[in-house]
mmCIF file with all atom_site columns, C-alpha atoms in Angstrom:
data_model
loop_
_atom_site.group_PDB
_atom_site.id
_atom_site.type_symbol
_atom_site.label_atom_id
_atom_site.label_alt_id
_atom_site.label_comp_id
_atom_site.label_asym_id
_atom_site.label_entity_id
_atom_site.label_seq_id
_atom_site.pdbx_PDB_ins_code
_atom_site.Cartn_x
_atom_site.Cartn_y
_atom_site.Cartn_z
_atom_site.occupancy
_atom_site.B_iso_or_equiv
_atom_site.pdbx_formal_charge
_atom_site.auth_seq_id
_atom_site.auth_comp_id
_atom_site.auth_asym_id
_atom_site.auth_atom_id
_atom_site.pdbx_PDB_model_num
ATOM 1   C CA . MET A 1 1   ? -197.022 43.272 -88.772  1.00 88.00 ? 53  MET A CA 1
ATOM 2   C CA . LYS A 1 2   ? -195.920 43.813 -91.665  1.00 92.00 ? 54  LYS A CA 1
ATOM 3   C CA . GLU A 1 3   ? -193.859 40.612 -93.884  1.00 95.00 ? 55  GLU A CA 1
ATOM 4   C CA . ILE A 1 4   ? -191.057 40.550 -96.313  1.00 96.00 ? 56  ILE A CA 1
ATOM 5   C CA . LYS A 1 5   ? -189.684 37.789 -98.436  1.00 97.00 ? 57  LYS A CA 1
ATOM 6   C CA . GLU A 1 6   ? -186.169 37.421 -98.136  1.00 96.00 ? 58  GLU A CA 1
ATOM 7   C CA . TYR A 1 7   ? -183.843 36.341 -101.176 1.00 97.00 ? 59  TYR A CA 1
ATOM 8   C CA . GLY A 1 8   ? -180.517 35.551 -102.032 1.00 97.00 ? 60  GLY A CA 1
ATOM 9   C CA . LEU A 1 9   ? -177.249 33.201 -102.379 1.00 97.00 ? 61  LEU A CA 1
ATOM 10  C CA . HIS A 1 10  ? -175.748 31.425 -99.828  1.00 95.00 ? 62  HIS A CA 1
ATOM 11  C CA . ARG A 1 11  ? -172.558 33.824 -97.886  1.00 94.00 ? 63  ARG A CA 1
ATOM 12  C CA . SER A 1 12  ? -174.175 36.681 -99.208  1.00 96.00 ? 64  SER A CA 1
ATOM 13  C CA . GLY A 1 13  ? -176.262 38.051 -96.585  1.00 93.00 ? 65  GLY A CA 1
ATOM 14  C CA . THR A 1 14  ? -179.372 36.794 -95.817  1.00 94.00 ? 66  THR A CA 1
ATOM 15  C CA . ASN A 1 15  ? -179.201 35.874 -91.981  1.00 94.00 ? 67  ASN A CA 1
ATOM 16  C CA . PHE A 1 16  ? -177.245 38.814 -91.529  1.00 92.00 ? 68  PHE A CA 1
ATOM 17  C CA . LEU A 1 17  ? -180.400 41.073 -93.075  1.00 92.00 ? 69  LEU A CA 1
ATOM 18  C CA . ARG A 1 18  ? -182.953 38.882 -91.175  1.00 92.00 ? 70  ARG A CA 1
ATOM 19  C CA . VAL A 1 19  ? -181.125 39.326 -88.246  1.00 93.00 ? 71  VAL A CA 1
ATOM 20  C CA . ILE A 1 20  ? -181.068 43.145 -87.875  1.00 91.00 ? 72  ILE A CA 1
ATOM 21  C CA . LEU A 1 21  ? -184.261 43.908 -88.933  1.00 92.00 ? 73  LEU A CA 1
ATOM 22  C CA . GLN A 1 22  ? -185.851 41.090 -86.781  1.00 91.00 ? 74  GLN A CA 1
ATOM 23  C CA . GLU A 1 23  ? -184.422 42.497 -83.751  1.00 93.00 ? 75  GLU A CA 1
ATOM 24  C CA . ASN A 1 24  ? -184.886 45.702 -84.597  1.00 93.00 ? 76  ASN A CA 1
ATOM 25  C CA . TYR A 1 25  ? -188.176 46.498 -86.307  1.00 95.00 ? 77  TYR A CA 1
ATOM 26  C CA . GLU A 1 26  ? -191.794 45.455 -86.734  1.00 95.00 ? 78  GLU A CA 1
ATOM 27  C CA . VAL A 1 27  ? -191.212 42.630 -89.532  1.00 95.00 ? 79  VAL A CA 1
ATOM 28  C CA . ILE A 1 28  ? -191.174 39.376 -90.530  1.00 93.00 ? 80  ILE A CA 1
ATOM 29  C CA . LEU A 1 29  ? -188.484 38.158 -92.488  1.00 93.00 ? 81  LEU A CA 1
ATOM 30  C CA . LEU A 1 30  ? -190.137 34.726 -94.503  1.00 94.00 ? 82  LEU A CA 1
ATOM 31  C CA . THR A 1 31  ? -186.897 33.362 -94.896  1.00 90.00 ? 83  THR A CA 1
ATOM 32  C CA . ASN A 1 32  ? -187.902 29.915 -96.380  1.00 90.00 ? 84  ASN A CA 1
ATOM 33  C CA . THR A 1 33  ? -191.726 30.422 -96.007  1.00 93.00 ? 85  THR A CA 1
ATOM 34  C CA . GLY A 1 34  ? -193.396 30.936 -99.457  1.00 93.00 ? 86  GLY A CA 1
ATOM 35  C CA . GLY A 1 35  ? -190.391 29.095 -101.273 1.00 92.00 ? 87  GLY A CA 1
ATOM 36  C CA . TRP A 1 36  ? -186.472 28.523 -100.584 1.00 92.00 ? 88  TRP A CA 1
ATOM 37  C CA . LYS A 1 37  ? -184.901 32.304 -99.826  1.00 95.00 ? 89  LYS A CA 1
ATOM 38  C CA . HIS A 1 38  ? -181.462 30.537 -102.437 1.00 95.00 ? 90  HIS A CA 1
ATOM 39  C CA . GLY A 1 39  ? -184.260 29.809 -105.167 1.00 94.00 ? 91  GLY A CA 1
ATOM 40  C CA . TYR A 1 40  ? -186.551 30.525 -107.340 1.00 95.00 ? 92  TYR A CA 1
ATOM 41  C CA . TYR A 1 41  ? -189.323 33.235 -106.731 1.00 95.00 ? 93  TYR A CA 1
ATOM 42  C CA . GLU A 1 42  ? -192.288 31.803 -105.691 1.00 93.00 ? 94  GLU A CA 1
ATOM 43  C CA . ALA A 1 43  ? -194.108 33.416 -103.039 1.00 94.00 ? 95  ALA A CA 1
ATOM 44  C CA . PRO A 1 44  ? -197.174 34.677 -104.687 1.00 95.00 ? 96  PRO A CA 1
ATOM 45  C CA . GLN A 1 45  ? -197.887 30.443 -105.802 1.00 94.00 ? 97  GLN A CA 1
ATOM 46  C CA . ARG A 1 46  ? -197.461 29.062 -102.796 1.00 93.00 ? 98  ARG A CA 1
ATOM 47  C CA . LEU A 1 47  ? -198.331 31.960 -99.999  1.00 95.00 ? 99  LEU A CA 1
ATOM 48  C CA . GLY A 1 48  ? -202.055 33.494 -102.214 1.00 96.00 ? 100 GLY A CA 1
ATOM 49  C CA . ARG A 1 49  ? -200.150 36.703 -101.958 1.00 96.00 ? 101 ARG A CA 1
ATOM 50  C CA . GLU A 1 50  ? -197.636 39.378 -102.921 1.00 96.00 ? 102 GLU A CA 1
ATOM 51  C CA . LEU A 1 51  ? -194.946 40.734 -100.678 1.00 95.00 ? 103 LEU A CA 1
ATOM 52  C CA . ASP A 1 52  ? -192.373 43.102 -100.282 1.00 95.00 ? 104 ASP A CA 1
ATOM 53  C CA . VAL A 1 53  ? -188.988 41.469 -101.762 1.00 96.00 ? 105 VAL A CA 1
ATOM 54  C CA . ALA A 1 54  ? -185.741 41.893 -99.887  1.00 96.00 ? 106 ALA A CA 1
ATOM 55  C CA . ILE A 1 55  ? -182.532 40.597 -102.182 1.00 97.00 ? 107 ILE A CA 1
ATOM 56  C CA . CYS A 1 56  ? -179.770 40.091 -101.008 1.00 97.00 ? 108 CYS A CA 1
ATOM 57  C CA . VAL A 1 57  ? -176.395 40.539 -103.429 1.00 97.00 ? 109 VAL A CA 1
ATOM 58  C CA . LYS A 1 58  ? -172.856 40.016 -102.417 1.00 97.00 ? 110 LYS A CA 1
ATOM 59  C CA . ASN A 1 59  ? -170.174 41.654 -105.052 1.00 97.00 ? 111 ASN A CA 1
ATOM 60  C CA . PRO A 1 60  ? -169.138 38.123 -107.097 1.00 97.00 ? 112 PRO A CA 1
ATOM 61  C CA . TYR A 1 61  ? -165.761 37.891 -106.706 1.00 97.00 ? 113 TYR A CA 1
ATOM 62  C CA . ALA A 1 62  ? -166.433 38.486 -102.876 1.00 97.00 ? 114 ALA A CA 1
ATOM 63  C CA . TRP A 1 63  ? -169.103 35.913 -103.251 1.00 98.00 ? 115 TRP A CA 1
ATOM 64  C CA . LEU A 1 64  ? -167.503 33.848 -105.212 1.00 98.00 ? 116 LEU A CA 1
ATOM 65  C CA . LEU A 1 65  ? -164.669 33.509 -102.796 1.00 97.00 ? 117 LEU A CA 1
ATOM 66  C CA . SER A 1 66  ? -166.793 32.954 -99.629  1.00 97.00 ? 118 SER A CA 1
ATOM 67  C CA . PHE A 1 67  ? -168.790 30.269 -101.179 1.00 97.00 ? 119 PHE A CA 1
ATOM 68  C CA . TYR A 1 68  ? -164.947 28.164 -102.539 1.00 97.00 ? 120 TYR A CA 1
ATOM 69  C CA . ASN A 1 69  ? -164.374 28.758 -98.575  1.00 97.00 ? 121 ASN A CA 1
ATOM 70  C CA . HIS A 1 70  ? -167.511 27.622 -97.462  1.00 95.00 ? 122 HIS A CA 1
ATOM 71  C CA . LEU A 1 71  ? -168.113 24.339 -99.656  1.00 93.00 ? 123 LEU A CA 1
ATOM 72  C CA . GLN A 1 72  ? -164.484 23.956 -99.882  1.00 94.00 ? 124 GLN A CA 1
ATOM 73  C CA . PRO A 1 73  ? -163.216 24.483 -96.293  1.00 94.00 ? 125 PRO A CA 1
ATOM 74  C CA . GLU A 1 74  ? -160.006 21.273 -96.996  1.00 95.00 ? 126 GLU A CA 1
ATOM 75  C CA . LYS A 1 75  ? -159.063 22.715 -100.593 1.00 93.00 ? 127 LYS A CA 1
ATOM 76  C CA . LYS A 1 76  ? -159.517 19.285 -102.016 1.00 95.00 ? 128 LYS A CA 1
ATOM 77  C CA . ILE A 1 77  ? -159.956 21.261 -105.506 1.00 96.00 ? 129 ILE A CA 1
ATOM 78  C CA . SER A 1 78  ? -158.349 24.374 -106.425 1.00 96.00 ? 130 SER A CA 1
ATOM 79  C CA . PHE A 1 79  ? -160.167 27.935 -106.654 1.00 97.00 ? 131 PHE A CA 1
ATOM 80  C CA . ALA A 1 80  ? -160.040 27.659 -110.672 1.00 97.00 ? 132 ALA A CA 1
ATOM 81  C CA . GLU A 1 81  ? -161.130 23.951 -109.944 1.00 97.00 ? 133 GLU A CA 1
ATOM 82  C CA . PHE A 1 82  ? -164.067 24.740 -107.942 1.00 97.00 ? 134 PHE A CA 1
ATOM 83  C CA . LEU A 1 83  ? -165.431 27.816 -111.169 1.00 97.00 ? 135 LEU A CA 1
ATOM 84  C CA . HIS A 1 84  ? -165.411 25.089 -113.806 1.00 97.00 ? 136 HIS A CA 1
ATOM 85  C CA . GLN A 1 85  ? -167.650 22.892 -111.688 1.00 95.00 ? 137 GLN A CA 1
ATOM 86  C CA . PRO A 1 86  ? -170.876 21.751 -112.577 1.00 96.00 ? 138 PRO A CA 1
ATOM 87  C CA . LEU A 1 87  ? -173.265 22.865 -109.807 1.00 94.00 ? 139 LEU A CA 1
ATOM 88  C CA . ASN A 1 88  ? -176.766 21.222 -108.253 1.00 92.00 ? 140 ASN A CA 1
ATOM 89  C CA . LEU A 1 89  ? -177.811 22.821 -105.373 1.00 91.00 ? 141 LEU A CA 1
ATOM 90  C CA . GLN A 1 90  ? -181.088 21.716 -103.623 1.00 87.00 ? 142 GLN A CA 1
ATOM 91  C CA . ARG A 1 91  ? -182.857 22.524 -99.866  1.00 81.00 ? 143 ARG A CA 1
ATOM 92  C CA . PRO A 1 92  ? -182.126 20.047 -97.147  1.00 77.00 ? 144 PRO A CA 1
ATOM 93  C CA . GLU A 1 93  ? -184.926 19.198 -97.444  1.00 74.00 ? 145 GLU A CA 1
ATOM 94  C CA . ARG A 1 94  ? -185.741 18.521 -101.274 1.00 73.00 ? 146 ARG A CA 1
ATOM 95  C CA . GLN A 1 95  ? -189.147 20.999 -101.457 1.00 73.00 ? 147 GLN A CA 1
ATOM 96  C CA . ASP A 1 96  ? -187.603 23.427 -103.796 1.00 79.00 ? 148 ASP A CA 1
ATOM 97  C CA . ARG A 1 97  ? -186.834 23.281 -107.162 1.00 85.00 ? 149 ARG A CA 1
ATOM 98  C CA . ALA A 1 98  ? -182.416 22.835 -107.531 1.00 90.00 ? 150 ALA A CA 1
ATOM 99  C CA . LEU A 1 99  ? -180.594 24.891 -108.126 1.00 93.00 ? 151 LEU A CA 1
ATOM 100 C CA . CYS A 1 100 ? -178.391 24.313 -111.441 1.00 94.00 ? 152 CYS A CA 1
ATOM 101 C CA . ALA A 1 101 ? -175.387 25.895 -113.300 1.00 97.00 ? 153 ALA A CA 1
ATOM 102 C CA . ASP A 1 102 ? -172.215 24.735 -114.898 1.00 97.00 ? 154 ASP A CA 1
ATOM 103 C CA . GLY A 1 103 ? -170.609 26.998 -112.643 1.00 97.00 ? 155 GLY A CA 1
ATOM 104 C CA . PRO A 1 104 ? -170.436 29.329 -109.588 1.00 98.00 ? 156 PRO A CA 1
ATOM 105 C CA . ALA A 1 105 ? -170.138 32.033 -112.015 1.00 98.00 ? 157 ALA A CA 1
ATOM 106 C CA . GLN A 1 106 ? -173.042 31.040 -114.436 1.00 98.00 ? 158 GLN A CA 1
ATOM 107 C CA . LEU A 1 107 ? -175.306 30.440 -111.008 1.00 97.00 ? 159 LEU A CA 1
ATOM 108 C CA . TRP A 1 108 ? -174.742 33.993 -109.675 1.00 98.00 ? 160 TRP A CA 1
ATOM 109 C CA . VAL A 1 109 ? -176.213 35.898 -112.702 1.00 98.00 ? 161 VAL A CA 1
ATOM 110 C CA . GLN A 1 110 ? -178.808 33.491 -113.291 1.00 97.00 ? 162 GLN A CA 1
ATOM 111 C CA . MET A 1 111 ? -180.071 33.918 -110.514 1.00 98.00 ? 163 MET A CA 1
ATOM 112 C CA . TYR A 1 112 ? -179.226 37.424 -109.689 1.00 98.00 ? 164 TYR A CA 1
ATOM 113 C CA . GLU A 1 113 ? -181.527 37.617 -113.933 1.00 98.00 ? 165 GLU A CA 1
ATOM 114 C CA . HIS A 1 114 ? -183.692 36.348 -111.941 1.00 97.00 ? 166 HIS A CA 1
ATOM 115 C CA . TRP A 1 115 ? -184.685 37.612 -108.672 1.00 98.00 ? 167 TRP A CA 1
ATOM 116 C CA . LEU A 1 116 ? -183.533 41.171 -110.216 1.00 97.00 ? 168 LEU A CA 1
ATOM 117 C CA . ALA A 1 117 ? -186.649 40.590 -112.769 1.00 97.00 ? 169 ALA A CA 1
ATOM 118 C CA . ILE A 1 118 ? -189.261 40.668 -110.530 1.00 97.00 ? 170 ILE A CA 1
ATOM 119 C CA . GLU A 1 119 ? -192.487 42.700 -110.773 1.00 95.00 ? 171 GLU A CA 1
ATOM 120 C CA . LEU A 1 120 ? -194.281 43.628 -108.306 1.00 96.00 ? 172 LEU A CA 1
ATOM 121 C CA . LYS A 1 121 ? -197.979 45.225 -108.640 1.00 95.00 ? 173 LYS A CA 1
ATOM 122 C CA . ASP A 1 122 ? -198.552 46.508 -105.451 1.00 94.00 ? 174 ASP A CA 1
ATOM 123 C CA . HIS A 1 123 ? -195.326 45.559 -103.107 1.00 95.00 ? 175 HIS A CA 1
ATOM 124 C CA . ARG A 1 124 ? -191.122 46.255 -104.054 1.00 94.00 ? 176 ARG A CA 1
ATOM 125 C CA . LYS A 1 125 ? -188.351 44.587 -104.728 1.00 95.00 ? 177 LYS A CA 1
ATOM 126 C CA . PHE A 1 126 ? -184.719 46.541 -102.530 1.00 95.00 ? 178 PHE A CA 1
ATOM 127 C CA . LEU A 1 127 ? -181.486 45.213 -102.980 1.00 95.00 ? 179 LEU A CA 1
ATOM 128 C CA . PHE A 1 128 ? -180.410 45.125 -99.858  1.00 94.00 ? 180 PHE A CA 1
ATOM 129 C CA . ARG A 1 129 ? -176.071 45.578 -101.236 1.00 95.00 ? 181 ARG A CA 1
ATOM 130 C CA . TYR A 1 130 ? -173.594 43.399 -98.701  1.00 95.00 ? 182 TYR A CA 1
ATOM 131 C CA . GLU A 1 131 ? -170.381 45.787 -98.621  1.00 95.00 ? 183 GLU A CA 1
ATOM 132 C CA . GLU A 1 132 ? -172.990 48.675 -98.616  1.00 94.00 ? 184 GLU A CA 1
ATOM 133 C CA . VAL A 1 133 ? -173.923 47.346 -95.427  1.00 91.00 ? 185 VAL A CA 1
ATOM 134 C CA . LEU A 1 134 ? -170.754 46.865 -94.183  1.00 91.00 ? 186 LEU A CA 1
ATOM 135 C CA . ALA A 1 135 ? -168.975 49.657 -95.201  1.00 94.00 ? 187 ALA A CA 1
ATOM 136 C CA . GLU A 1 136 ? -172.305 51.999 -94.536  1.00 93.00 ? 188 GLU A CA 1
ATOM 137 C CA . PRO A 1 137 ? -174.290 49.854 -92.019  1.00 88.00 ? 189 PRO A CA 1
ATOM 138 C CA . ARG A 1 138 ? -176.494 53.233 -90.560  1.00 89.00 ? 190 ARG A CA 1
ATOM 139 C CA . GLY A 1 139 ? -177.137 54.584 -94.057  1.00 92.00 ? 191 GLY A CA 1
ATOM 140 C CA . ALA A 1 140 ? -178.265 51.409 -95.620  1.00 90.00 ? 192 ALA A CA 1
ATOM 141 C CA . ILE A 1 141 ? -180.280 50.131 -93.081  1.00 89.00 ? 193 ILE A CA 1
ATOM 142 C CA . GLN A 1 142 ? -181.559 53.066 -93.165  1.00 91.00 ? 194 GLN A CA 1
ATOM 143 C CA . GLN A 1 143 ? -182.448 53.756 -96.722  1.00 92.00 ? 195 GLN A CA 1
ATOM 144 C CA . LEU A 1 144 ? -183.620 49.851 -96.483  1.00 90.00 ? 196 LEU A CA 1
ATOM 145 C CA . VAL A 1 145 ? -186.207 50.467 -93.396  1.00 91.00 ? 197 VAL A CA 1
ATOM 146 C CA . LYS A 1 146 ? -187.208 53.716 -94.989  1.00 92.00 ? 198 LYS A CA 1
ATOM 147 C CA . GLU A 1 147 ? -187.945 52.416 -98.685  1.00 90.00 ? 199 GLU A CA 1
ATOM 148 C CA . LEU A 1 148 ? -190.161 49.357 -97.012  1.00 88.00 ? 200 LEU A CA 1
ATOM 149 C CA . GLY A 1 149 ? -191.718 51.788 -95.241  1.00 91.00 ? 201 GLY A CA 1
ATOM 150 C CA . LEU A 1 150 ? -190.653 49.006 -91.617  1.00 94.00 ? 202 LEU A CA 1
ATOM 151 C CA . GLN A 1 151 ? -191.210 50.370 -87.838  1.00 93.00 ? 203 GLN A CA 1
ATOM 152 C CA . ARG A 1 152 ? -188.584 50.564 -85.414  1.00 93.00 ? 204 ARG A CA 1
ATOM 153 C CA . ARG A 1 153 ? -189.746 47.909 -82.165  1.00 89.00 ? 205 ARG A CA 1
ATOM 154 C CA . ARG A 1 154 ? -190.686 48.892 -79.527  1.00 85.00 ? 206 ARG A CA 1
#
């Protein structure tokens, strides 16, 4: 069965992608195997092999609002204050490098620059755009399936 390493920030569609693909296609999405799905690309070092990579991305402003609402459900600080707060995010098990940035917008830029710079020798990288999937689910998923060569579950 094909394995794909999944990356994306919190609230960017990583769980959505995993459920859609694993329920319908012959694929295993490595969410936190080979490194944290929200963290740095370290799969080859941790697993000893290269894999296809799916990167989930959400419009930066939509992501900032969603992340703010997720972290601040009671709105103890304003959105403007949230945008200027430094971030230090860690996987609960603390097995991976922390994600540190001067603020959430900087984190978005930092991580997507990192993931988009991944160079694969024998595998493919696919950018899963959350808004495109919401607007045209069938077409967006079919593009991913075609590019990564996935087979429908029987």
